CSV table of N, CA and C in Angstrom, one decimal:
chain,number,residue,atom,x,y,z
A,1152,UNK,N,54.3,77.9,-1.0
A,1152,UNK,CA,55.5,77.6,-1.5
A,1152,UNK,C,55.7,76.1,-1.3
A,1153,UNK,N,56.2,75.5,-2.4
A,1153,UNK,CA,56.5,74.0,-2.3
A,1153,UNK,C,57.8,73.7,-1.5
A,1154,UNK,N,57.8,72.5,-1.1
A,1154,UNK,CA,59.1,72.1,-0.4
A,1154,UNK,C,59.9,71.4,-1.4
A,1155,UNK,N,61.1,71.6,-1.3
A,1155,UNK,CA,62.1,70.9,-2.3
A,1155,UNK,C,62.7,69.7,-1.6
A,1156,UNK,N,62.9,68.6,-2.4
A,1156,UNK,CA,63.4,67.4,-1.9
A,1156,UNK,C,65.0,67.5,-1.9
A,1157,UNK,N,65.5,67.3,-0.7
A,1157,UNK,CA,67.0,67.4,-0.7
A,1157,UNK,C,67.7,66.5,-1.7
A,1158,UNK,N,68.8,67.0,-2.3
A,1158,UNK,CA,69.5,66.1,-3.2
A,1158,UNK,C,70.5,65.4,-2.5
A,1159,UNK,N,70.7,64.1,-2.8
A,1159,UNK,CA,71.6,63.3,-2.0
A,1159,UNK,C,72.9,63.4,-3.0
A,1160,UNK,N,74.1,63.7,-2.4
A,1160,UNK,CA,75.3,63.6,-3.0
A,1160,UNK,C,76.1,62.6,-2.5
A,1161,UNK,N,76.5,61.8,-3.4
A,1161,UNK,CA,77.3,60.6,-3.1
A,1161,UNK,C,78.7,60.8,-3.2
A,1162,UNK,N,79.5,60.2,-2.3
A,1162,UNK,CA,80.9,60.2,-2.5
A,1162,UNK,C,81.4,59.0,-3.1
A,1163,UNK,N,82.2,59.1,-4.1
A,1163,UNK,CA,82.7,58.0,-4.8
A,1163,UNK,C,84.3,58.0,-4.7
A,1164,UNK,N,84.9,57.0,-4.1
A,1164,UNK,CA,86.2,56.9,-4.1
A,1164,UNK,C,86.6,55.6,-4.9
A,1165,UNK,N,87.4,55.7,-5.8
A,1165,UNK,CA,87.8,54.6,-6.7
A,1165,UNK,C,89.3,54.4,-6.6
A,1166,UNK,N,89.7,53.2,-6.3
A,1166,UNK,CA,91.1,52.9,-6.2
A,1166,UNK,C,91.4,51.8,-7.3
A,1167,UNK,N,92.4,52.1,-8.2
A,1167,UNK,CA,92.8,51.2,-9.2
A,1167,UNK,C,94.2,50.7,-8.7
A,1168,UNK,N,94.1,49.5,-8.2
A,1168,UNK,CA,95.5,48.9,-7.8
A,1168,UNK,C,96.5,48.7,-8.9
A,1169,UNK,N,95.8,48.1,-9.9
A,1169,UNK,CA,96.8,47.8,-11.1
A,1169,UNK,C,96.1,47.9,-12.3
A,1170,UNK,N,96.6,48.6,-13.3
A,1170,UNK,CA,96.0,48.7,-14.7
A,1170,UNK,C,97.0,47.9,-15.7
A,1171,UNK,N,96.4,47.1,-16.3
A,1171,UNK,CA,97.3,46.2,-17.3
A,1171,UNK,C,96.8,46.6,-18.7
A,1172,UNK,N,97.6,47.2,-19.5
A,1172,UNK,CA,97.3,47.5,-20.9
A,1172,UNK,C,98.3,46.8,-21.7
A,1173,UNK,N,97.9,45.9,-22.7
A,1173,UNK,CA,98.9,45.3,-23.5
A,1173,UNK,C,98.9,46.0,-24.8
A,1174,UNK,N,100.2,46.2,-25.4
A,1174,UNK,CA,100.4,46.8,-26.8
A,1174,UNK,C,100.6,48.1,-26.8
A,1175,UNK,N,100.8,48.8,-25.7
A,1175,UNK,CA,101.2,50.2,-25.7
A,1175,UNK,C,102.5,50.4,-25.3
A,1176,UNK,N,103.1,51.6,-25.8
A,1176,UNK,CA,104.6,51.8,-25.3
A,1176,UNK,C,104.6,52.2,-23.8
A,1177,UNK,N,105.5,51.6,-23.1
A,1177,UNK,CA,105.7,51.8,-21.7
A,1177,UNK,C,105.9,53.3,-21.5
A,1178,UNK,N,106.6,54.0,-22.3
A,1178,UNK,CA,106.8,55.5,-22.1
A,1178,UNK,C,105.5,56.2,-22.0
A,1179,UNK,N,104.4,55.7,-22.5
A,1179,UNK,CA,103.2,56.4,-22.5
A,1179,UNK,C,102.3,56.2,-21.2
A,1180,UNK,N,102.7,55.3,-20.4
A,1180,UNK,CA,101.9,54.8,-19.3
A,1180,UNK,C,101.4,55.8,-18.4
A,1181,UNK,N,102.3,56.9,-18.1
A,1181,UNK,CA,101.8,57.9,-17.0
A,1181,UNK,C,100.7,58.8,-17.8
A,1182,UNK,N,101.0,59.1,-19.0
A,1182,UNK,CA,100.0,60.0,-19.8
A,1182,UNK,C,98.6,59.3,-20.0
A,1183,UNK,N,98.8,57.9,-20.2
A,1183,UNK,CA,97.5,57.1,-20.4
A,1183,UNK,C,96.8,57.2,-19.1
A,1184,UNK,N,97.5,56.8,-18.0
A,1184,UNK,CA,96.9,56.8,-16.6
A,1184,UNK,C,96.2,58.2,-16.3
A,1185,UNK,N,96.9,59.2,-16.5
A,1185,UNK,CA,96.4,60.6,-16.2
A,1185,UNK,C,95.1,60.9,-17.0
A,1186,UNK,N,95.1,60.5,-18.2
A,1186,UNK,CA,93.9,60.8,-19.2
A,1186,UNK,C,92.8,59.8,-18.6
A,1187,UNK,N,93.1,58.6,-18.2
A,1187,UNK,CA,92.1,57.7,-17.7
A,1187,UNK,C,91.4,58.3,-16.5
A,1188,UNK,N,92.2,58.8,-15.5
A,1188,UNK,CA,91.7,59.3,-14.3
A,1188,UNK,C,90.9,60.5,-14.6
A,1189,UNK,N,91.3,61.5,-15.5
A,1189,UNK,CA,90.5,62.6,-15.8
A,1189,UNK,C,89.1,62.3,-16.3
A,1190,UNK,N,89.0,61.4,-17.3
A,1190,UNK,CA,87.9,61.0,-18.0
A,1190,UNK,C,86.9,60.2,-17.1
A,1191,UNK,N,87.5,59.3,-16.3
A,1191,UNK,CA,86.8,58.5,-15.3
A,1191,UNK,C,86.1,59.4,-14.3
A,1192,UNK,N,86.8,60.4,-13.8
A,1192,UNK,CA,86.3,61.4,-12.8
A,1192,UNK,C,85.1,62.1,-13.5
A,1193,UNK,N,85.3,62.5,-14.7
A,1193,UNK,CA,84.3,63.3,-15.4
A,1193,UNK,C,83.0,62.5,-15.5
A,1194,UNK,N,83.2,61.2,-16.0
A,1194,UNK,CA,82.0,60.4,-16.3
A,1194,UNK,C,81.3,60.0,-14.9
A,1195,UNK,N,82.1,59.8,-14.0
A,1195,UNK,CA,81.4,59.5,-12.6
A,1195,UNK,C,80.7,60.8,-12.2
A,1196,UNK,N,81.2,61.9,-12.2
A,1196,UNK,CA,80.6,63.2,-11.8
A,1196,UNK,C,79.3,63.5,-12.6
A,1197,UNK,N,79.4,63.1,-13.9
A,1197,UNK,CA,78.2,63.4,-14.8
A,1197,UNK,C,77.2,62.3,-14.8
A,1198,UNK,N,77.6,61.1,-14.5
A,1198,UNK,CA,76.8,59.9,-14.7
A,1198,UNK,C,75.9,59.6,-13.6
A,1199,UNK,N,75.3,58.4,-13.8
A,1199,UNK,CA,74.3,57.9,-12.8
A,1199,UNK,C,74.7,56.5,-12.4
A,1200,UNK,N,75.3,56.6,-11.1
A,1200,UNK,CA,75.7,55.4,-10.5
A,1200,UNK,C,74.7,55.0,-9.4
A,1201,UNK,N,73.5,55.4,-9.5
A,1201,UNK,CA,72.5,55.2,-8.4
A,1201,UNK,C,72.3,53.7,-8.2
A,1202,UNK,N,72.5,52.9,-9.2
A,1202,UNK,CA,72.3,51.4,-9.1
A,1202,UNK,C,73.3,50.7,-8.1
A,1203,UNK,N,74.4,51.5,-8.0
A,1203,UNK,CA,75.4,50.8,-7.0
A,1203,UNK,C,74.9,50.8,-5.6
A,1204,UNK,N,75.3,49.9,-4.8
A,1204,UNK,CA,75.1,49.9,-3.4
A,1204,UNK,C,75.5,51.2,-2.7
A,1205,UNK,N,74.9,51.7,-1.6
A,1205,UNK,CA,75.3,52.8,-0.9
A,1205,UNK,C,76.5,52.4,-0.1
A,1206,UNK,N,76.7,51.3,0.3
A,1206,UNK,CA,77.9,50.9,1.1
A,1206,UNK,C,79.1,50.7,0.3
A,1207,UNK,N,80.1,50.4,0.9
A,1207,UNK,CA,81.3,50.1,0.1
A,1207,UNK,C,81.4,48.8,-0.6
A,1208,UNK,N,81.9,48.9,-1.8
A,1208,UNK,CA,82.0,47.5,-2.6
A,1208,UNK,C,83.4,47.5,-3.0
A,1209,UNK,N,83.8,46.2,-3.2
A,1209,UNK,CA,85.2,46.0,-3.7
A,1209,UNK,C,85.1,45.0,-4.9
A,1210,UNK,N,85.7,45.4,-6.0
A,1210,UNK,CA,85.8,44.5,-7.1
A,1210,UNK,C,87.1,43.9,-7.2
A,1211,UNK,N,87.4,42.6,-7.3
A,1211,UNK,CA,88.6,42.1,-7.4
A,1211,UNK,C,89.2,42.2,-8.8
A,1212,UNK,N,88.3,42.3,-9.7
A,1212,UNK,CA,88.8,42.3,-11.2
A,1212,UNK,C,87.7,43.0,-12.0
A,1213,UNK,N,88.1,43.8,-12.9
A,1213,UNK,CA,87.2,44.4,-13.9
A,1213,UNK,C,87.9,44.4,-15.2
A,1214,UNK,N,87.2,43.8,-16.2
A,1214,UNK,CA,87.9,43.6,-17.5
A,1214,UNK,C,87.1,44.6,-18.5
A,1215,UNK,N,87.9,45.5,-18.9
A,1215,UNK,CA,87.4,46.5,-19.9
A,1215,UNK,C,87.3,45.9,-21.4
A,1216,UNK,N,87.8,44.7,-21.6
A,1216,UNK,CA,87.6,44.1,-22.8
A,1216,UNK,C,88.8,44.5,-23.8
A,1217,UNK,N,88.5,44.2,-25.0
A,1217,UNK,CA,89.4,44.5,-26.2
A,1217,UNK,C,88.8,45.7,-27.0
A,1218,UNK,N,89.6,46.4,-27.5
A,1218,UNK,CA,89.2,47.5,-28.4
A,1218,UNK,C,90.3,47.9,-29.4
A,1219,UNK,N,89.8,48.6,-30.5
A,1219,UNK,CA,90.7,48.9,-31.5
A,1219,UNK,C,91.0,50.4,-31.6
A,1220,UNK,N,92.3,50.7,-31.7
A,1220,UNK,CA,92.7,52.1,-31.9
A,1220,UNK,C,93.7,52.2,-33.0
A,1221,UNK,N,93.8,53.4,-33.5
A,1221,UNK,CA,94.7,53.8,-34.5
A,1221,UNK,C,96.1,53.6,-33.9
A,1222,UNK,N,97.1,53.0,-34.6
A,1222,UNK,CA,98.3,52.9,-34.1
A,1222,UNK,C,99.0,54.1,-33.7
A,1223,UNK,N,98.5,55.3,-34.2
A,1223,UNK,CA,99.1,56.5,-33.9
A,1223,UNK,C,98.3,57.3,-32.9
A,1224,UNK,N,97.5,56.6,-32.2
A,1224,UNK,CA,96.5,57.2,-31.2
A,1224,UNK,C,97.4,57.8,-30.1
A,1225,UNK,N,97.0,59.1,-29.7
A,1225,UNK,CA,97.7,59.8,-28.6
A,1225,UNK,C,97.3,59.1,-27.2
A,1226,UNK,N,98.2,59.1,-26.2
A,1226,UNK,CA,98.0,58.6,-24.9
A,1226,UNK,C,96.6,59.2,-24.4
A,1227,UNK,N,96.3,60.4,-24.5
A,1227,UNK,CA,95.1,61.0,-24.1
A,1227,UNK,C,93.9,60.3,-24.6
A,1228,UNK,N,94.0,59.9,-25.8
A,1228,UNK,CA,92.8,59.3,-26.4
A,1228,UNK,C,92.7,57.9,-25.9
A,1229,UNK,N,93.9,57.2,-25.7
A,1229,UNK,CA,93.8,55.9,-25.1
A,1229,UNK,C,93.3,55.8,-23.8
A,1230,UNK,N,93.8,56.8,-22.9
A,1230,UNK,CA,93.2,56.9,-21.6
A,1230,UNK,C,91.7,57.2,-21.5
A,1231,UNK,N,91.3,58.0,-22.4
A,1231,UNK,CA,89.7,58.2,-22.4
A,1231,UNK,C,89.0,57.0,-22.8
A,1232,UNK,N,89.5,56.3,-23.8
A,1232,UNK,CA,88.9,55.1,-24.3
A,1232,UNK,C,88.8,54.1,-23.2
A,1233,UNK,N,89.9,53.8,-22.5
A,1233,UNK,CA,90.0,52.8,-21.3
A,1233,UNK,C,88.9,53.3,-20.3
A,1234,UNK,N,89.0,54.6,-19.9
A,1234,UNK,CA,88.0,55.0,-18.9
A,1234,UNK,C,86.5,54.8,-19.2
A,1235,UNK,N,86.2,55.1,-20.5
A,1235,UNK,CA,84.9,54.8,-21.0
A,1235,UNK,C,84.5,53.4,-20.9
A,1236,UNK,N,85.4,52.5,-21.3
A,1236,UNK,CA,85.2,51.1,-21.2
A,1236,UNK,C,85.0,50.7,-19.6
A,1237,UNK,N,85.8,51.2,-18.8
A,1237,UNK,CA,85.7,50.8,-17.3
A,1237,UNK,C,84.4,51.4,-16.8
A,1238,UNK,N,84.1,52.6,-17.1
A,1238,UNK,CA,82.8,53.2,-16.7
A,1238,UNK,C,81.7,52.4,-17.2
A,1239,UNK,N,81.7,51.9,-18.4
A,1239,UNK,CA,80.7,51.1,-19.0
A,1239,UNK,C,80.4,49.8,-18.2
A,1240,UNK,N,81.6,49.2,-17.5
A,1240,UNK,CA,81.4,48.1,-16.7
A,1240,UNK,C,80.8,48.4,-15.4
A,1241,UNK,N,81.1,49.6,-14.9
A,1241,UNK,CA,80.5,50.0,-13.6
A,1241,UNK,C,79.1,50.3,-13.7
A,1242,UNK,N,78.6,50.9,-14.8
A,1242,UNK,CA,77.4,51.5,-15.1
A,1242,UNK,C,76.8,50.8,-16.3
A,1243,UNK,N,76.4,49.6,-16.4
A,1243,UNK,CA,76.0,48.8,-17.6
A,1243,UNK,C,74.7,49.5,-18.1
A,1244,UNK,N,73.9,50.3,-17.4
A,1244,UNK,CA,72.6,50.9,-17.9
A,1244,UNK,C,73.0,52.1,-18.7
A,1245,UNK,N,74.2,52.6,-18.8
A,1245,UNK,CA,74.6,53.8,-19.4
A,1245,UNK,C,75.4,53.4,-20.7
A,1246,UNK,N,75.1,53.9,-21.8
A,1246,UNK,CA,75.8,53.7,-23.0
A,1246,UNK,C,76.9,54.7,-23.2
A,1247,UNK,N,78.1,54.2,-23.1
A,1247,UNK,CA,79.3,55.2,-23.3
A,1247,UNK,C,79.9,54.6,-24.6
A,1248,UNK,N,80.1,55.4,-25.6
A,1248,UNK,CA,80.6,54.8,-26.9
A,1248,UNK,C,81.8,55.8,-27.3
A,1249,UNK,N,82.7,55.3,-27.9
A,1249,UNK,CA,83.8,56.0,-28.5
A,1249,UNK,C,83.8,55.9,-30.0
A,1250,UNK,N,84.2,56.8,-30.7
A,1250,UNK,CA,84.4,56.7,-32.0
A,1250,UNK,C,85.4,55.7,-32.5
A,1251,UNK,N,85.0,54.8,-33.4
A,1251,UNK,CA,86.2,53.9,-33.7
A,1251,UNK,C,87.2,54.5,-34.5
A,1252,UNK,N,88.5,54.0,-34.2
A,1252,UNK,CA,89.5,54.7,-35.0
A,1252,UNK,C,90.3,53.7,-35.9
A,1253,UNK,N,89.8,52.5,-35.8
A,1253,UNK,CA,90.5,51.5,-36.6
A,1253,UNK,C,91.8,51.1,-36.0
A,1254,UNK,N,92.6,50.4,-36.7
A,1254,UNK,CA,94.0,50.1,-36.2
A,1254,UNK,C,94.0,48.8,-35.4
A,1255,UNK,N,94.9,48.8,-34.4
A,1255,UNK,CA,95.3,47.5,-33.7
A,1255,UNK,C,94.2,47.3,-32.6
A,1256,UNK,N,94.1,46.0,-32.3
A,1256,UNK,CA,93.3,45.7,-31.1
A,1256,UNK,C,94.2,45.6,-29.9
A,1257,UNK,N,93.6,46.1,-28.8
A,1257,UNK,CA,94.5,46.1,-27.5
A,1257,UNK,C,93.5,45.7,-26.4
A,1258,UNK,N,94.0,45.1,-25.4
A,1258,UNK,CA,93.2,44.8,-24.2
A,1258,UNK,C,94.0,45.1,-23.0
């Protein structure tokens, strides 16, 4: 019988002190944040962040850049899009794309 190599399970703790989104209704902020948290958790759980150091790191700033969304985009879609952009910055070797929806540019 062969020996199996133990799988290393990493613990990821992510704290977002402040999320700044321009051009979105303030009333949607909590729904956008909740969708961002769900999608980012999903991406981290399924993704490969092996390139990150095993010790604690702290980023003072992470810019997800500008993107275009349909003016009628739902807060859940906005949150998922932001999460995918943030994850793309954390894991530049992984391609995370969203379907373009046209519309206004936001950052």
